[in-house]
CSV table of C-alpha atoms and ligand atoms in Angstrom, one decimal:
chain,number,residue,atom,x,y,z
A,1,MET,CA,119.2,89.6,121.9
A,2,GLY,CA,122.5,90.4,120.2
A,3,VAL,CA,120.8,92.7,117.6
A,4,SER,CA,121.0,96.5,117.7
A,5,ASN,CA,118.7,98.4,115.3
A,6,ILE,CA,120.8,101.3,114.1
A,7,PHE,CA,117.7,102.9,112.6
A,8,ASN,CA,116.0,103.0,115.9
A,9,PRO,CA,116.8,106.5,117.4
A,10,ALA,CA,117.0,105.0,120.9
A,11,SER,CA,119.7,102.5,119.9
A,12,LEU,CA,121.5,105.2,117.8
A,13,CYS,CA,121.7,107.3,121.0
A,14,LEU,CA,123.2,104.2,122.7
A,15,LEU,CA,125.7,103.9,120.0
A,16,LYS,CA,126.7,107.5,120.2
A,17,SER,CA,126.9,107.6,124.0
A,18,ASN,CA,129.3,104.7,123.9
A,19,VAL,CA,131.8,106.7,121.8
A,20,ARG,CA,134.0,109.0,123.8
A,21,GLN,CA,134.2,112.6,122.4
A,22,THR,CA,137.8,112.2,121.2
A,23,GLN,CA,136.9,109.0,119.3
A,24,ARG,CA,135.1,110.1,116.2
A,25,PRO,CA,133.0,107.2,114.9
A,26,ILE,CA,133.9,106.1,111.4
A,27,ARG,CA,130.7,105.8,109.4
A,28,SER,CA,130.0,104.8,105.9
A,29,PHE,CA,126.6,105.1,104.3
A,30,GLU,CA,125.5,103.6,101.1
A,31,GLY,CA,122.1,104.6,99.7
A,32,ASN,CA,120.1,103.4,96.7
A,33,GLN,CA,117.2,104.8,94.8
A,34,LYS,CA,114.6,102.9,96.8
A,35,GLY,CA,115.7,104.6,100.0
A,36,LEU,CA,117.5,101.5,101.4
A,37,ILE,CA,120.4,102.5,103.5
A,38,MET,CA,123.3,100.4,104.6
A,39,ALA,CA,125.4,101.8,107.4
A,40,THR,CA,128.4,100.6,109.2
A,41,PHE,CA,129.7,102.1,112.4
A,42,SER,CA,132.9,101.7,114.2
A,43,SER,CA,133.3,103.1,117.7
A,44,SER,CA,137.0,102.5,117.9
A,45,PRO,CA,139.5,105.4,117.6
A,46,SER,CA,140.0,106.4,114.0
A,47,THR,CA,143.8,105.8,114.1
A,48,VAL,CA,143.3,102.2,115.1
A,49,SER,CA,140.6,101.8,112.5
A,50,VAL,CA,142.8,103.1,109.7
A,51,GLU,CA,145.6,100.7,110.7
A,52,HIS,CA,143.0,98.0,110.7
A,53,VAL,CA,141.9,98.9,107.2
A,54,ASN,CA,145.5,99.0,106.0
A,55,GLN,CA,146.2,95.6,107.3
A,56,LYS,CA,145.9,92.9,104.7
A,57,LEU,CA,143.5,90.4,106.3
A,58,SER,CA,143.3,87.0,104.7
A,59,GLY,CA,139.8,85.6,104.4
A,60,ASP,CA,140.3,82.8,106.9
A,61,SER,CA,141.1,85.3,109.7
A,62,PHE,CA,137.3,85.9,109.7
A,63,ILE,CA,136.5,82.2,110.2
A,64,ARG,CA,135.7,81.0,113.7
A,65,PRO,CA,138.9,79.4,115.2
A,66,HIS,CA,137.5,76.0,115.8
A,67,LEU,CA,136.3,75.7,112.2
A,68,ARG,CA,139.8,76.5,110.9
A,69,LYS,CA,140.9,73.2,112.4
A,70,LEU,CA,137.9,71.2,111.2
A,71,SER,CA,138.5,68.3,108.8
A,72,PRO,CA,135.9,68.2,106.0
A,73,TYR,CA,133.2,65.5,106.0
A,74,GLN,CA,134.1,62.8,103.4
A,75,PRO,CA,131.0,62.8,101.2
A,76,ILE,CA,130.2,60.1,98.7
A,77,LEU,CA,130.4,60.6,95.0
A,78,PRO,CA,127.1,61.4,93.3
A,79,PHE,CA,125.8,58.8,90.8
A,80,GLU,CA,126.6,60.8,87.7
A,81,VAL,CA,130.2,61.4,88.8
A,82,LEU,CA,130.7,57.8,89.8
A,83,SER,CA,129.2,56.6,86.5
A,84,ALA,CA,131.6,58.8,84.4
A,85,LYS,CA,134.5,57.7,86.6
A,86,LEU,CA,133.8,54.0,86.2
A,87,GLY,CA,132.6,54.3,82.5
A,88,ARG,CA,129.4,52.5,83.4
A,89,LYS,CA,125.7,53.5,83.1
A,90,PRO,CA,124.1,54.5,86.4
A,91,GLU,CA,121.6,51.7,86.1
A,92,ASP,CA,124.5,49.2,85.9
A,93,ILE,CA,125.9,50.3,89.3
A,94,ILE,CA,124.7,49.1,92.7
A,95,LYS,CA,125.9,51.7,95.1
A,96,LEU,CA,126.5,50.5,98.7
A,97,ASP,CA,128.7,53.2,100.1
A,98,ALA,CA,126.0,55.4,101.6
A,99,ASN,CA,123.4,52.9,102.5
A,100,GLU,CA,120.9,54.3,100.0
A,101,ASN,CA,117.9,52.1,99.3
A,102,PRO,CA,118.8,50.6,95.9
A,103,TYR,CA,115.1,49.9,95.1
A,104,GLY,CA,114.2,53.6,95.0
A,105,PRO,CA,110.8,55.0,96.2
A,106,PRO,CA,107.4,53.4,95.8
A,107,PRO,CA,105.5,54.3,92.6
A,108,GLU,CA,103.2,56.6,94.5
A,109,VAL,CA,106.1,59.0,95.0
A,110,LEU,CA,107.0,59.3,91.3
A,111,GLU,CA,103.4,59.9,90.5
A,112,ALA,CA,103.0,62.6,93.1
A,113,LEU,CA,106.2,64.3,92.1
A,114,GLY,CA,105.0,64.4,88.5
A,115,SER,CA,101.9,66.4,89.4
A,116,LEU,CA,103.3,68.9,91.9
A,117,LYS,CA,100.9,71.8,92.2
A,118,PHE,CA,102.7,74.5,93.9
A,119,PRO,CA,106.5,74.2,93.4
A,120,TYR,CA,106.6,78.0,92.9
A,121,ILE,CA,105.3,78.7,96.5
A,122,TYR,CA,107.5,78.4,99.6
A,123,PRO,CA,106.8,75.2,101.5
A,124,ASP,CA,104.8,75.0,104.7
A,125,PRO,CA,107.3,75.9,107.5
A,126,GLU,CA,105.4,73.5,109.8
A,127,SER,CA,105.2,70.6,107.3
A,128,ARG,CA,101.6,70.2,108.6
A,129,GLN,CA,100.5,67.6,106.1
A,130,LEU,CA,103.5,65.4,106.6
A,131,ARG,CA,103.5,65.7,110.3
A,132,ALA,CA,99.8,64.6,110.4
A,133,ALA,CA,100.6,61.6,108.2
A,134,LEU,CA,103.6,60.8,110.4
A,135,ALA,CA,101.4,61.0,113.5
A,136,GLU,CA,99.2,58.3,112.0
A,137,ASP,CA,102.2,56.3,110.9
A,138,SER,CA,104.0,56.4,114.2
A,139,GLY,CA,101.1,56.6,116.7
A,140,ILE,CA,102.5,59.8,118.4
A,141,GLU,CA,100.7,63.1,118.1
A,142,SER,CA,102.1,65.6,115.6
A,143,ASP,CA,102.9,68.1,118.4
A,144,TYR,CA,105.8,65.8,119.2
A,145,ILE,CA,107.1,65.6,115.6
A,146,LEU,CA,109.5,67.8,113.8
A,147,VAL,CA,110.6,67.3,110.2
A,148,GLY,CA,113.9,68.2,108.7
A,149,CYS,CA,116.1,68.3,105.5
A,150,GLY,CA,117.2,64.8,106.3
A,151,CYS,CA,118.0,63.3,109.7
A,152,ASP,CA,121.4,65.1,109.2
A,153,GLU,CA,119.8,68.5,109.5
A,154,LEU,CA,118.0,67.4,112.7
A,155,ILE,CA,121.3,66.2,114.2
A,156,ASP,CA,122.9,69.6,113.6
A,157,LEU,CA,119.8,71.4,114.8
A,158,ILE,CA,119.8,69.5,118.1
A,159,MET,CA,123.5,70.3,118.6
A,160,ARG,CA,123.0,74.0,117.7
A,161,CYS,CA,120.2,74.2,120.3
A,162,VAL,CA,121.9,72.1,123.1
A,163,LEU,CA,125.7,72.7,122.9
A,164,ASP,CA,127.7,75.6,123.8
A,165,PRO,CA,131.3,75.7,122.4
A,166,GLY,CA,133.4,73.4,124.6
A,167,ASP,CA,130.5,71.3,125.7
A,168,LYS,CA,130.9,67.5,125.3
A,169,ILE,CA,129.0,64.7,123.6
A,170,VAL,CA,129.5,61.0,123.9
A,171,ASP,CA,129.9,59.0,120.7
A,172,CYS,CA,130.2,55.2,120.5
A,173,PRO,CA,132.2,54.2,117.5
A,174,PRO,CA,132.1,52.4,115.2
A,175,THR,CA,129.0,54.3,114.3
A,176,PHE,CA,127.6,56.9,111.9
A,177,THR,CA,130.3,59.6,111.6
A,178,MET,CA,127.9,62.5,111.3
A,179,TYR,CA,127.6,62.9,115.1
A,180,GLU,CA,131.4,63.5,115.4
A,181,PHE,CA,131.4,65.8,112.4
A,182,ASP,CA,128.5,68.0,113.5
A,183,ALA,CA,130.0,68.2,117.0
A,184,GLY,CA,133.2,69.6,115.4
A,185,VAL,CA,131.1,72.1,113.4
A,186,ASN,CA,129.4,73.2,116.7
A,187,GLY,CA,132.6,73.6,118.6
A,188,ALA,CA,131.9,70.6,120.9
A,189,GLN,CA,134.3,68.0,122.2
A,190,VAL,CA,133.7,64.3,121.4
A,191,ILE,CA,134.2,61.8,124.2
A,192,LYS,CA,134.6,58.4,122.4
A,193,VAL,CA,133.4,55.3,124.3
A,194,PRO,CA,134.1,52.5,121.8
A,195,ARG,CA,131.7,49.6,121.5
A,196,LYS,CA,132.7,46.1,122.7
A,197,PRO,CA,134.1,43.6,120.2
A,198,ASP,CA,130.6,42.3,119.6
A,199,PHE,CA,129.5,45.9,118.8
A,200,SER,CA,127.3,46.2,122.0
A,201,LEU,CA,127.5,49.4,124.0
A,202,ASN,CA,129.9,49.6,126.9
A,203,ILE,CA,127.5,50.7,129.5
A,204,GLU,CA,130.0,50.8,132.4
A,205,ALA,CA,132.4,53.0,130.3
A,206,ILE,CA,129.4,55.3,129.3
A,207,ALA,CA,128.4,55.7,132.9
A,208,GLU,CA,132.0,56.6,133.8
A,209,ALA,CA,132.3,59.1,131.0
A,210,VAL,CA,129.0,60.7,132.0
A,211,GLU,CA,130.1,61.0,135.7
A,212,HIS,CA,133.6,62.3,135.0
A,213,GLU,CA,133.3,64.3,131.7
A,214,LYS,CA,129.8,65.7,132.3
A,215,PRO,CA,128.8,65.5,128.6
A,216,LYS,CA,125.5,67.1,127.6
A,217,CYS,CA,124.3,64.4,125.2
A,218,ILE,CA,124.9,61.0,123.8
A,219,PHE,CA,124.2,59.8,120.3
A,220,LEU,CA,123.1,56.2,120.0
A,221,THR,CA,122.1,54.3,116.8
A,222,SER,CA,119.8,51.4,116.8
A,223,PRO,CA,120.1,49.5,114.5
A,224,ASN,CA,123.7,50.7,114.4
A,225,ASN,CA,125.5,51.7,111.3
A,226,PRO,CA,127.7,49.8,110.3
A,227,ASP,CA,126.9,46.5,112.1
A,228,GLY,CA,123.1,46.5,112.6
A,229,SER,CA,123.3,45.8,116.3
A,230,ILE,CA,120.2,46.7,118.4
A,231,ILE,CA,120.0,48.5,121.7
A,232,SER,CA,117.8,46.6,124.1
A,233,ASP,CA,115.1,48.2,126.2
A,234,GLU,CA,117.1,47.4,129.3
A,235,VAL,CA,120.3,49.1,128.1
A,236,LEU,CA,118.4,52.1,126.8
A,237,LEU,CA,116.6,52.6,130.1
A,238,LYS,CA,119.9,52.4,132.0
A,239,ILE,CA,121.3,55.2,129.8
A,240,LEU,CA,118.1,57.2,130.1
A,241,ASP,CA,118.6,57.1,133.9
A,242,MET,CA,121.8,59.0,133.5
A,243,PRO,CA,121.9,62.9,133.6
A,244,ILE,CA,122.3,63.2,129.8
A,245,LEU,CA,120.2,63.9,126.7
A,246,VAL,CA,119.9,60.7,124.7
A,247,VAL,CA,119.5,61.1,120.9
A,248,LEU,CA,118.5,57.7,119.5
A,249,ASP,CA,118.9,57.5,115.7
A,250,GLU,CA,116.5,54.9,114.2
A,251,ALA,CA,117.4,55.5,110.6
A,252,TYR,CA,117.2,51.7,109.9
A,253,ILE,CA,114.5,50.7,112.3
A,254,GLU,CA,112.1,49.5,109.6
A,255,PHE,CA,114.7,46.9,108.5
A,256,SER,CA,115.0,45.4,112.0
A,257,GLY,CA,111.6,44.0,112.9
A,258,ASN,CA,111.8,46.0,116.1
A,259,GLU,CA,109.3,48.7,117.2
A,260,SER,CA,110.3,52.3,117.0
A,261,ARG,CA,110.7,54.1,120.3
A,262,MET,CA,109.2,57.4,119.0
A,263,GLN,CA,106.5,57.2,121.6
A,264,TRP,CA,109.0,56.9,124.5
A,265,VAL,CA,109.6,60.7,124.3
A,266,LYS,CA,106.3,61.2,126.1
A,267,LYS,CA,107.7,59.4,129.2
A,268,HIS,CA,111.4,60.5,129.0
A,269,ASP,CA,112.2,64.2,129.0
A,270,ASN,CA,115.8,63.4,128.0
A,271,LEU,CA,115.1,61.3,124.9
A,272,ILE,CA,114.9,62.3,121.2
A,273,VAL,CA,114.2,59.7,118.5
A,274,LEU,CA,115.3,60.4,114.9
A,275,ARG,CA,114.1,58.6,111.7
A,276,THR,CA,114.4,59.2,108.0
A,277,PHE,CA,112.7,58.6,104.6
A,278,SER,CA,116.1,58.0,103.0
A,279,LYS,CA,116.3,54.3,103.9
A,280,ARG,CA,112.7,53.2,104.4
A,281,ALA,CA,111.3,54.9,101.3
A,282,GLY,CA,114.3,55.4,99.0
A,283,LEU,CA,114.1,59.2,99.3
A,284,ALA,CA,117.8,60.0,100.2
A,285,GLY,CA,118.0,62.5,97.3
A,286,LEU,CA,114.9,64.4,98.4
A,287,ARG,CA,116.2,64.9,102.0
A,288,VAL,CA,113.4,64.2,104.5
A,289,GLY,CA,114.1,63.2,108.1
A,290,TYR,CA,111.9,63.5,111.1
A,291,GLY,CA,112.0,62.9,114.8
A,292,SER,CA,109.9,62.8,118.0
A,293,PHE,CA,110.9,65.2,120.8
A,294,PRO,CA,109.7,65.9,124.3
A,295,LEU,CA,107.5,69.0,124.3
A,296,SER,CA,110.0,70.8,126.6
A,297,ILE,CA,112.7,70.5,123.9
A,298,ILE,CA,110.8,70.7,120.6
A,299,GLU,CA,109.7,74.3,121.3
A,300,TYR,CA,113.3,75.5,121.0
A,301,LEU,CA,114.0,73.5,117.8
A,302,TRP,CA,111.0,75.2,116.2
A,303,ARG,CA,112.5,78.6,117.1
A,304,ALA,CA,115.9,77.8,115.7
A,305,LYS,CA,115.2,75.8,112.6
A,306,GLN,CA,115.3,77.4,109.1
A,307,PRO,CA,111.7,78.2,108.2
A,308,TYR,CA,111.6,76.5,104.8
A,309,ASN,CA,113.8,73.5,105.6
A,310,VAL,CA,111.6,70.8,104.0
A,311,SER,CA,111.0,71.5,100.3
A,312,VAL,CA,107.6,71.2,98.6
A,313,ALA,CA,108.8,68.2,96.6
A,314,ALA,CA,110.2,66.5,99.7
A,315,GLU,CA,107.0,66.9,101.7
A,316,VAL,CA,104.8,65.7,98.8
A,317,ALA,CA,107.2,62.7,98.2
A,318,ALA,CA,107.2,61.7,101.9
A,319,CYS,CA,103.4,61.9,102.2
A,320,ALA,CA,103.1,59.8,99.1
A,321,ALA,CA,105.6,57.3,100.4
A,322,LEU,CA,103.5,56.9,103.6
A,323,GLN,CA,100.5,55.7,101.4
A,324,ASN,CA,102.6,52.6,100.8
A,325,PRO,CA,104.3,52.0,104.2
A,326,ASN,CA,105.2,48.4,103.5
A,327,TRP,CA,107.2,49.2,100.4
B,401,PLP,C1,122.5,56.1,111.3
B,401,PLP,C2,122.2,57.1,110.2
B,401,PLP,N1,121.5,58.2,110.6
B,401,PLP,C3,121.2,59.1,109.7
B,401,PLP,C4,121.6,59.0,108.4
B,401,PLP,C5,121.3,60.1,107.5
B,401,PLP,O1,119.9,60.3,107.3
B,401,PLP,P1,119.4,61.4,106.3
B,401,PLP,O2,119.6,60.9,104.9
B,401,PLP,O3,117.9,61.4,106.6
B,401,PLP,O4,120.1,62.6,106.5
B,401,PLP,C6,122.3,57.9,108.0
B,401,PLP,C7,122.8,57.8,106.6
B,401,PLP,O5,123.5,57.0,106.2
B,401,PLP,C8,122.6,56.9,108.9
B,401,PLP,O6,123.4,55.9,108.6
């Protein structure tokens, strides 16, 4: 879909037959010693093409229109930059601006990273060892689990698989701002349903937004960043009854004393649960997130994800962290 193989004689015929006799296709070929050929074709009339070439196009005219209006994500300063800016040693700074775990990873992680066997080989595209360890840790079979380069990658991957440009998502601020940012990157509209003054979700307003705006998915965070509020089973079930995909972000679940809802995806075909090693195991710098997904959804994420999205070091570190789950 969307790909034509210009070296396939059949598709070449197709290309030629699309060109009217009077419109000579402009072609350029570049070959190299190894026989690799790059070809570009244009089926538009040569006069138009020449004009096109003569036009001075600025780089941003190639950028997708919705991205030209996108405000960049405000990332935090890396430790070394912050340290130089403040004139303090990194070990004298307690960073609180990105909710990193200030205690770092358990000792098992540093030990495992110090004896990496195969850093020169691409990682397992299916992160099999880690998914098996996560199945044991979470109590849900590894078929339901997908691992990513941080929870952030999974948020973007879900949006890429679910949203067409112009589709809508529901966001409930104040909350993690990545949902809004990724929606912008994916050309989606954000319907904001602010939380109540006590930070609880406004269920009535969410139901109204779902009915009138017909959004495709809602991003919920429990415990919520920044206030730590929890979504009760009752409220979550009410939202799951709505015709919308619910993405429940449990980045901080280990700090709440509450059970994860990872296993709920077996009963609810419109629920995705996301978690991360950044907070629970102090691995923010290694980028490992994971989630449980209904089987009817996970299949498509497997197809769309980058094959080597979880590095060898990240998988080894996460497996080692799971040996010490109470860290
Ligand atoms: C609610 C929430 N979800 C996800 C993340 C990011 O997780 P990761 O580091 O796995 O990308 C954060 C980071 O602050 C967060 O607050």
